Amino acid sequence: MAKLILSLLLLTVLYALPSKAGYSIVFPATGSVLEAGYIYNITWTLTKDTPTEPAIDVILTQGPPDNLMPLMTICKDIDPTALICQFSIPTTIKSAIDYALTIGKSTANVGYSSYFTIKGVGVLAQGNNGCPNMGGHKCTDPLSPCCGIDGYCGIGPGFCDKGCDPKFSYGGTCNAKPKRKRFSTETWIFSFGSGNLLAVGMGIEEVTDEDERIVNLIAGSE
């Protein structure tokens, strides 16, 4: 008999649902140009009535929208209701137009800034070879594939219709459609001397005698 391929999720299945970010960054904003050696106030607002975490980090990142790399922690473990964090820009930082900030701790609460420029060491790249407000990057994420009329990457009306620039869009086209994932689950009820155990699995083949023995061990029935 075929072996049980994937692990059983016993008793319950937890679903991770996307949540609205807890913070909206006010400054820096799109078009902001910061200079190395100066101090700036990073500011934000709360998007929820009360913070859902006691402390947050403010992190400087750089790179394409689907692969932002953390460079330095600007403020660590600060009160989210402070709504301000001082950024003393190192004199050694490189000039670039694709810096961005993240604010928060947990993934569900993290807020992202728009791309902004820092003038530091070296010459800034001439021209913008990407979607206008995306730090010189093309739209490389299939979940936000279209370079819309406002210069940002996204999907749906306002991004993939009139004004979309296919040159900077994912796959060189504005005809993108949202990708959907489909999951199938199967449920079994195993009977033991002490009662029943509910198990939920995904992509499961047949359950063998050995698999049932393993479930018995987990349930403490053997």
PDB file of C-alpha atoms in Angstrom:
ATOM      1  CA  MET A   1       0.000   0.000   0.000  1.00  0.00           C
ATOM      2  CA  ALA A   2       1.150   3.497  -0.715  1.00  0.00           C
ATOM      3  CA  LYS A   3       2.814   5.433   2.051  1.00  0.00           C
ATOM      4  CA  LEU A   4       1.378   8.599   3.540  1.00  0.00           C
ATOM      5  CA  ILE A   5       3.276  11.279   1.625  1.00  0.00           C
ATOM      6  CA  LEU A   6       2.597  14.419   3.627  1.00  0.00           C
ATOM      7  CA  SER A   7       2.294  14.901   7.375  1.00  0.00           C
ATOM      8  CA  LEU A   8      -1.137  14.863   8.934  1.00  0.00           C
ATOM      9  CA  LEU A   9      -2.336  18.037  10.538  1.00  0.00           C
ATOM     10  CA  LEU A  10      -3.902  16.735  13.731  1.00  0.00           C
ATOM     11  CA  LEU A  11      -7.035  18.117  15.384  1.00  0.00           C
ATOM     12  CA  THR A  12      -7.175  21.398  13.453  1.00  0.00           C
ATOM     13  CA  VAL A  13      -5.860  23.328  10.464  1.00  0.00           C
ATOM     14  CA  LEU A  14      -4.573  26.867  10.856  1.00  0.00           C
ATOM     15  CA  TYR A  15      -4.970  29.334   7.997  1.00  0.00           C
ATOM     16  CA  ALA A  16      -2.643  32.318   7.648  1.00  0.00           C
ATOM     17  CA  LEU A  17      -4.621  35.157   6.136  1.00  0.00           C
ATOM     18  CA  PRO A  18      -3.110  38.420   4.869  1.00  0.00           C
ATOM     19  CA  SER A  19      -3.571  41.357   7.218  1.00  0.00           C
ATOM     20  CA  LYS A  20      -3.452  45.072   6.611  1.00  0.00           C
ATOM     21  CA  ALA A  21      -0.134  46.611   7.619  1.00  0.00           C
ATOM     22  CA  GLY A  22      -0.177  48.356  10.968  1.00  0.00           C
ATOM     23  CA  TYR A  23       1.853  51.382   9.864  1.00  0.00           C
ATOM     24  CA  SER A  24       1.801  53.872   6.992  1.00  0.00           C
ATOM     25  CA  ILE A  25       5.096  55.671   6.389  1.00  0.00           C
ATOM     26  CA  VAL A  26       4.714  59.415   5.798  1.00  0.00           C
ATOM     27  CA  PHE A  27       8.374  60.378   5.296  1.00  0.00           C
ATOM     28  CA  PRO A  28      10.373  59.615   3.278  1.00  0.00           C
ATOM     29  CA  ALA A  29       7.883  59.544   0.444  1.00  0.00           C
ATOM     30  CA  THR A  30       8.000  59.103  -3.318  1.00  0.00           C
ATOM     31  CA  GLY A  31      10.512  61.575  -4.759  1.00  0.00           C
ATOM     32  CA  SER A  32      12.301  62.238  -1.450  1.00  0.00           C
ATOM     33  CA  VAL A  33      16.042  62.842  -1.828  1.00  0.00           C
ATOM     34  CA  LEU A  34      18.135  62.390   1.319  1.00  0.00           C
ATOM     35  CA  GLU A  35      21.836  63.142   1.713  1.00  0.00           C
ATOM     36  CA  ALA A  36      24.522  61.211   3.551  1.00  0.00           C
ATOM     37  CA  GLY A  37      25.823  62.869   6.714  1.00  0.00           C
ATOM     38  CA  TYR A  38      22.474  64.464   7.601  1.00  0.00           C
ATOM     39  CA  ILE A  39      19.827  63.508  10.159  1.00  0.00           C
ATOM     40  CA  TYR A  40      16.217  63.048   9.061  1.00  0.00           C
ATOM     41  CA  ASN A  41      13.027  62.289  10.949  1.00  0.00           C
ATOM     42  CA  ILE A  42      11.262  59.188   9.692  1.00  0.00           C
ATOM     43  CA  THR A  43       7.554  59.553  10.436  1.00  0.00           C
ATOM     44  CA  TRP A  44       4.542  57.274  10.177  1.00  0.00           C
ATOM     45  CA  THR A  45       0.917  56.905  11.212  1.00  0.00           C
ATOM     46  CA  LEU A  46      -0.948  53.971  12.722  1.00  0.00           C
ATOM     47  CA  THR A  47      -3.450  52.285  10.437  1.00  0.00           C
ATOM     48  CA  LYS A  48      -5.232  50.634  13.352  1.00  0.00           C
ATOM     49  CA  ASP A  49      -6.810  52.152  16.453  1.00  0.00           C
ATOM     50  CA  THR A  50      -4.123  50.684  18.701  1.00  0.00           C
ATOM     51  CA  PRO A  51      -0.785  49.008  17.939  1.00  0.00           C
ATOM     52  CA  THR A  52      -0.869  45.227  17.853  1.00  0.00           C
ATOM     53  CA  GLU A  53       2.732  44.890  19.023  1.00  0.00           C
ATOM     54  CA  PRO A  54       4.548  46.608  21.915  1.00  0.00           C
ATOM     55  CA  ALA A  55       7.755  47.465  20.044  1.00  0.00           C
ATOM     56  CA  ILE A  56       8.840  47.857  16.429  1.00  0.00           C
ATOM     57  CA  ASP A  57      11.970  48.141  14.295  1.00  0.00           C
ATOM     58  CA  VAL A  58      12.680  50.632  11.526  1.00  0.00           C
ATOM     59  CA  ILE A  59      14.934  49.068   8.900  1.00  0.00           C
ATOM     60  CA  LEU A  60      16.640  50.494   5.807  1.00  0.00           C
ATOM     61  CA  THR A  61      16.365  48.191   2.799  1.00  0.00           C
ATOM     62  CA  GLN A  62      17.419  48.242  -0.841  1.00  0.00           C
ATOM     63  CA  GLY A  63      16.637  46.297  -3.982  1.00  0.00           C
ATOM     64  CA  PRO A  64      13.793  45.193  -6.250  1.00  0.00           C
ATOM     65  CA  PRO A  65      10.282  45.119  -4.767  1.00  0.00           C
ATOM     66  CA  ASP A  66      10.153  41.331  -4.551  1.00  0.00           C
ATOM     67  CA  ASN A  67      13.588  41.014  -2.939  1.00  0.00           C
ATOM     68  CA  LEU A  68      14.266  43.939  -0.600  1.00  0.00           C
ATOM     69  CA  MET A  69      17.488  43.347   1.314  1.00  0.00           C
ATOM     70  CA  PRO A  70      17.891  44.765   4.854  1.00  0.00           C
ATOM     71  CA  LEU A  71      20.937  47.037   5.156  1.00  0.00           C
ATOM     72  CA  MET A  72      20.750  48.474   8.657  1.00  0.00           C
ATOM     73  CA  THR A  73      18.417  48.810  11.622  1.00  0.00           C
ATOM     74  CA  ILE A  74      17.774  52.516  12.130  1.00  0.00           C
ATOM     75  CA  CYS A  75      15.649  52.257  15.286  1.00  0.00           C
ATOM     76  CA  LYS A  76      15.165  49.059  17.296  1.00  0.00           C
ATOM     77  CA  ASP A  77      12.461  48.099  19.782  1.00  0.00           C
ATOM     78  CA  ILE A  78      10.822  51.521  19.861  1.00  0.00           C
ATOM     79  CA  ASP A  79       7.275  52.386  20.884  1.00  0.00           C
ATOM     80  CA  PRO A  80       5.093  52.296  17.733  1.00  0.00           C
ATOM     81  CA  THR A  81       3.058  55.227  19.052  1.00  0.00           C
ATOM     82  CA  ALA A  82       6.172  57.449  18.967  1.00  0.00           C
ATOM     83  CA  LEU A  83       5.462  57.949  15.240  1.00  0.00           C
ATOM     84  CA  ILE A  84       9.018  59.195  14.695  1.00  0.00           C
ATOM     85  CA  CYS A  85      12.534  57.767  14.366  1.00  0.00           C
ATOM     86  CA  GLN A  86      15.750  59.706  13.709  1.00  0.00           C
ATOM     87  CA  PHE A  87      17.813  58.501  10.769  1.00  0.00           C
ATOM     88  CA  SER A  88      21.447  59.604  10.856  1.00  0.00           C
ATOM     89  CA  ILE A  89      22.624  58.636   7.388  1.00  0.00           C
ATOM     90  CA  PRO A  90      26.178  57.239   7.337  1.00  0.00           C
ATOM     91  CA  THR A  91      28.664  59.183   5.235  1.00  0.00           C
ATOM     92  CA  THR A  92      29.806  55.900   3.701  1.00  0.00           C
ATOM     93  CA  ILE A  93      26.445  54.930   2.227  1.00  0.00           C
ATOM     94  CA  LYS A  94      26.315  54.477  -1.549  1.00  0.00           C
ATOM     95  CA  SER A  95      24.274  56.723  -3.818  1.00  0.00           C
ATOM     96  CA  ALA A  96      21.159  54.963  -5.108  1.00  0.00           C
ATOM     97  CA  ILE A  97      17.529  55.567  -6.031  1.00  0.00           C
ATOM     98  CA  ASP A  98      16.142  52.275  -4.694  1.00  0.00           C
ATOM     99  CA  TYR A  99      16.226  52.651  -0.919  1.00  0.00           C
ATOM    100  CA  ALA A 100      13.104  51.846   1.092  1.00  0.00           C
ATOM    101  CA  LEU A 101      12.078  51.442   4.730  1.00  0.00           C
ATOM    102  CA  THR A 102      10.160  48.821   6.645  1.00  0.00           C
ATOM    103  CA  ILE A 103       8.441  49.505   9.963  1.00  0.00           C
ATOM    104  CA  GLY A 104       7.118  46.853  12.323  1.00  0.00           C
ATOM    105  CA  LYS A 105       8.007  43.498  13.855  1.00  0.00           C
ATOM    106  CA  SER A 106       5.580  40.794  12.791  1.00  0.00           C
ATOM    107  CA  THR A 107       5.147  40.088   9.093  1.00  0.00           C
ATOM    108  CA  ALA A 108       1.419  40.855   9.217  1.00  0.00           C
ATOM    109  CA  ASN A 109       2.026  44.344  10.615  1.00  0.00           C
ATOM    110  CA  VAL A 110       5.053  45.540   8.618  1.00  0.00           C
ATOM    111  CA  GLY A 111       4.581  48.759   6.657  1.00  0.00           C
ATOM    112  CA  TYR A 112       6.683  49.689   3.621  1.00  0.00           C
ATOM    113  CA  SER A 113       7.761  53.109   2.417  1.00  0.00           C
ATOM    114  CA  SER A 114       7.890  54.247  -1.169  1.00  0.00           C
ATOM    115  CA  TYR A 115      11.288  54.160  -2.831  1.00  0.00           C
ATOM    116  CA  PHE A 116      13.486  57.183  -2.160  1.00  0.00           C
ATOM    117  CA  THR A 117      16.941  58.431  -3.133  1.00  0.00           C
ATOM    118  CA  ILE A 118      20.045  58.814  -0.993  1.00  0.00           C
ATOM    119  CA  LYS A 119      22.975  60.854  -2.283  1.00  0.00           C
ATOM    120  CA  GLY A 120      26.127  59.412  -0.820  1.00  0.00           C
ATOM    121  CA  VAL A 121      29.308  57.840  -2.145  1.00  0.00           C
ATOM    122  CA  GLY A 122      29.473  57.602  -5.924  1.00  0.00           C
ATOM    123  CA  VAL A 123      27.395  59.060  -8.729  1.00  0.00           C
ATOM    124  CA  LEU A 124      23.685  58.402  -9.013  1.00  0.00           C
ATOM    125  CA  ALA A 125      22.634  56.340 -12.007  1.00  0.00           C
ATOM    126  CA  GLN A 126      21.415  58.527 -14.840  1.00  0.00           C
ATOM    127  CA  GLY A 127      17.827  58.042 -15.928  1.00  0.00           C
ATOM    128  CA  ASN A 128      15.276  55.585 -14.615  1.00  0.00           C
ATOM    129  CA  ASN A 129      15.312  52.246 -16.398  1.00  0.00           C
ATOM    130  CA  GLY A 130      12.330  50.835 -14.542  1.00  0.00           C
ATOM    131  CA  CYS A 131       8.781  51.596 -13.490  1.00  0.00           C
ATOM    132  CA  PRO A 132       9.032  55.328 -12.594  1.00  0.00           C
ATOM    133  CA  ASN A 133       8.313  55.130  -8.853  1.00  0.00           C
ATOM    134  CA  MET A 134       9.885  51.729  -8.217  1.00  0.00           C
ATOM    135  CA  GLY A 135      13.483  52.737  -7.653  1.00  0.00           C
ATOM    136  CA  GLY A 136      14.604  52.014 -11.188  1.00  0.00           C
ATOM    137  CA  HIS A 137      13.297  48.438 -11.067  1.00  0.00           C
ATOM    138  CA  LYS A 138      10.898  46.655 -13.358  1.00  0.00           C
ATOM    139  CA  CYS A 139       7.812  44.900 -12.009  1.00  0.00           C
ATOM    140  CA  THR A 140       9.283  41.458 -11.338  1.00  0.00           C
ATOM    141  CA  ASP A 141       6.659  40.071  -8.963  1.00  0.00           C
ATOM    142  CA  PRO A 142       3.861  38.097 -10.706  1.00  0.00           C
ATOM    143  CA  LEU A 143       1.507  39.234  -7.932  1.00  0.00           C
ATOM    144  CA  SER A 144       2.159  42.902  -8.845  1.00  0.00           C
ATOM    145  CA  PRO A 145       3.078  42.554 -12.505  1.00  0.00           C
ATOM    146  CA  CYS A 146       1.947  45.772 -14.183  1.00  0.00           C
ATOM    147  CA  CYS A 147       3.718  49.142 -14.268  1.00  0.00           C
ATOM    148  CA  GLY A 148       0.660  51.339 -13.920  1.00  0.00           C
ATOM    149  CA  ILE A 149      -0.045  54.869 -15.067  1.00  0.00           C
ATOM    150  CA  ASP A 150       0.957  56.212 -11.633  1.00  0.00           C
ATOM    151  CA  GLY A 151       4.416  54.638 -11.906  1.00  0.00           C
ATOM    152  CA  TYR A 152       3.882  51.851  -9.374  1.00  0.00           C
ATOM    153  CA  CYS A 153       3.687  48.082  -9.769  1.00  0.00           C
ATOM    154  CA  GLY A 154       0.327  46.434  -9.140  1.00  0.00           C
ATOM    155  CA  ILE A 155      -2.445  44.344 -10.617  1.00  0.00           C
ATOM    156  CA  GLY A 156      -6.002  44.933 -11.743  1.00  0.00           C
ATOM    157  CA  PRO A 157      -7.724  48.149 -12.872  1.00  0.00           C
ATOM    158  CA  GLY A 158      -5.474  51.175 -12.616  1.00  0.00           C
ATOM    159  CA  PHE A 159      -2.362  49.111 -13.213  1.00  0.00           C
ATOM    160  CA  CYS A 160      -2.863  46.685 -16.087  1.00  0.00           C
ATOM    161  CA  ASP A 161      -5.275  48.734 -18.185  1.00  0.00           C
ATOM    162  CA  LYS A 162      -4.910  52.153 -19.840  1.00  0.00           C
ATOM    163  CA  GLY A 163      -1.542  53.761 -19.130  1.00  0.00           C
ATOM    164  CA  CYS A 164       0.263  50.538 -18.252  1.00  0.00           C
ATOM    165  CA  ASP A 165       3.822  50.412 -19.609  1.00  0.00           C
ATOM    166  CA  PRO A 166       4.562  46.888 -20.881  1.00  0.00           C
ATOM    167  CA  LYS A 167       8.272  47.671 -21.168  1.00  0.00           C
ATOM    168  CA  PHE A 168       8.589  47.702 -17.389  1.00  0.00           C
ATOM    169  CA  SER A 169       5.883  45.128 -16.625  1.00  0.00           C
ATOM    170  CA  TYR A 170       6.360  41.484 -15.713  1.00  0.00           C
ATOM    171  CA  GLY A 171       6.925  39.402 -18.831  1.00  0.00           C
ATOM    172  CA  GLY A 172       6.781  42.522 -20.995  1.00  0.00           C
ATOM    173  CA  THR A 173       2.986  42.570 -21.040  1.00  0.00           C
ATOM    174  CA  CYS A 174       0.071  44.372 -19.415  1.00  0.00           C
ATOM    175  CA  ASN A 175      -2.263  41.409 -19.890  1.00  0.00           C
ATOM    176  CA  ALA A 176      -1.447  39.833 -16.548  1.00  0.00           C
ATOM    177  CA  LYS A 177      -4.094  38.010 -14.560  1.00  0.00           C
ATOM    178  CA  PRO A 178      -4.002  37.263 -10.823  1.00  0.00           C
ATOM    179  CA  LYS A 179      -2.491  33.905  -9.991  1.00  0.00           C
ATOM    180  CA  ARG A 180      -4.714  31.713  -7.863  1.00  0.00           C
ATOM    181  CA  LYS A 181      -3.765  28.801  -5.687  1.00  0.00           C
ATOM    182  CA  ARG A 182      -6.062  25.855  -5.140  1.00  0.00           C
ATOM    183  CA  PHE A 183      -5.705  23.488  -2.241  1.00  0.00           C
ATOM    184  CA  SER A 184      -7.432  20.176  -1.751  1.00  0.00           C
ATOM    185  CA  THR A 185      -7.874  18.535   1.620  1.00  0.00           C
ATOM    186  CA  GLU A 186      -9.110  15.203   2.833  1.00  0.00           C
ATOM    187  CA  THR A 187     -10.386  14.340   6.287  1.00  0.00           C
ATOM    188  CA  TRP A 188     -10.224  11.053   8.176  1.00  0.00           C
ATOM    189  CA  ILE A 189     -11.576   9.961  11.538  1.00  0.00           C
ATOM    190  CA  PHE A 190      -9.405   7.322  13.193  1.00  0.00           C
ATOM    191  CA  SER A 191     -11.107   5.195  15.847  1.00  0.00           C
ATOM    192  CA  PHE A 192      -9.219   4.193  18.973  1.00  0.00           C
ATOM    193  CA  GLY A 193     -10.188   2.480  22.169  1.00  0.00           C
ATOM    194  CA  SER A 194     -10.232   5.844  23.944  1.00  0.00           C
ATOM    195  CA  GLY A 195     -12.217   7.649  21.261  1.00  0.00           C
ATOM    196  CA  ASN A 196     -11.826   9.203  17.825  1.00  0.00           C
ATOM    197  CA  LEU A 197      -9.074  11.409  16.404  1.00  0.00           C
ATOM    198  CA  LEU A 198      -9.741  13.861  13.591  1.00  0.00           C
ATOM    199  CA  ALA A 199      -6.949  14.276  11.049  1.00  0.00           C
ATOM    200  CA  VAL A 200      -6.801  16.623   8.086  1.00  0.00           C
ATOM    201  CA  GLY A 201      -4.287  16.135   5.298  1.00  0.00           C
ATOM    202  CA  MET A 202      -3.348  17.722   1.992  1.00  0.00           C
ATOM    203  CA  GLY A 203      -2.481  15.711  -1.096  1.00  0.00           C
ATOM    204  CA  ILE A 204      -2.667  12.409   0.772  1.00  0.00           C
ATOM    205  CA  GLU A 205      -2.405   8.943  -0.668  1.00  0.00           C
ATOM    206  CA  GLU A 206      -3.685   5.804   1.024  1.00  0.00           C
ATOM    207  CA  VAL A 207      -3.098   5.349   4.734  1.00  0.00           C
ATOM    208  CA  THR A 208      -1.236   2.130   5.518  1.00  0.00           C
ATOM    209  CA  ASP A 209      -1.270   0.058   8.672  1.00  0.00           C
ATOM    210  CA  GLU A 210       2.110   1.579   9.533  1.00  0.00           C
ATOM    211  CA  ASP A 211       0.724   5.098   9.118  1.00  0.00           C
ATOM    212  CA  GLU A 212      -2.167   4.264  11.438  1.00  0.00           C
ATOM    213  CA  ARG A 213       0.323   2.907  13.972  1.00  0.00           C
ATOM    214  CA  ILE A 214       2.183   6.244  13.866  1.00  0.00           C
ATOM    215  CA  VAL A 215      -1.062   8.123  14.461  1.00  0.00           C
ATOM    216  CA  ASN A 216      -1.775   5.793  17.381  1.00  0.00           C
ATOM    217  CA  LEU A 217       1.579   6.681  18.886  1.00  0.00           C
ATOM    218  CA  ILE A 218       0.904  10.416  18.500  1.00  0.00           C
ATOM    219  CA  ALA A 219      -2.490  10.012  20.146  1.00  0.00           C
ATOM    220  CA  GLY A 220      -1.047   7.952  22.972  1.00  0.00           C
ATOM    221  CA  SER A 221      -3.206   4.948  22.161  1.00  0.00           C
ATOM    222  CA  GLU A 222      -0.388   2.417  22.053  1.00  0.00           C
TER     223      GLU A 222
END
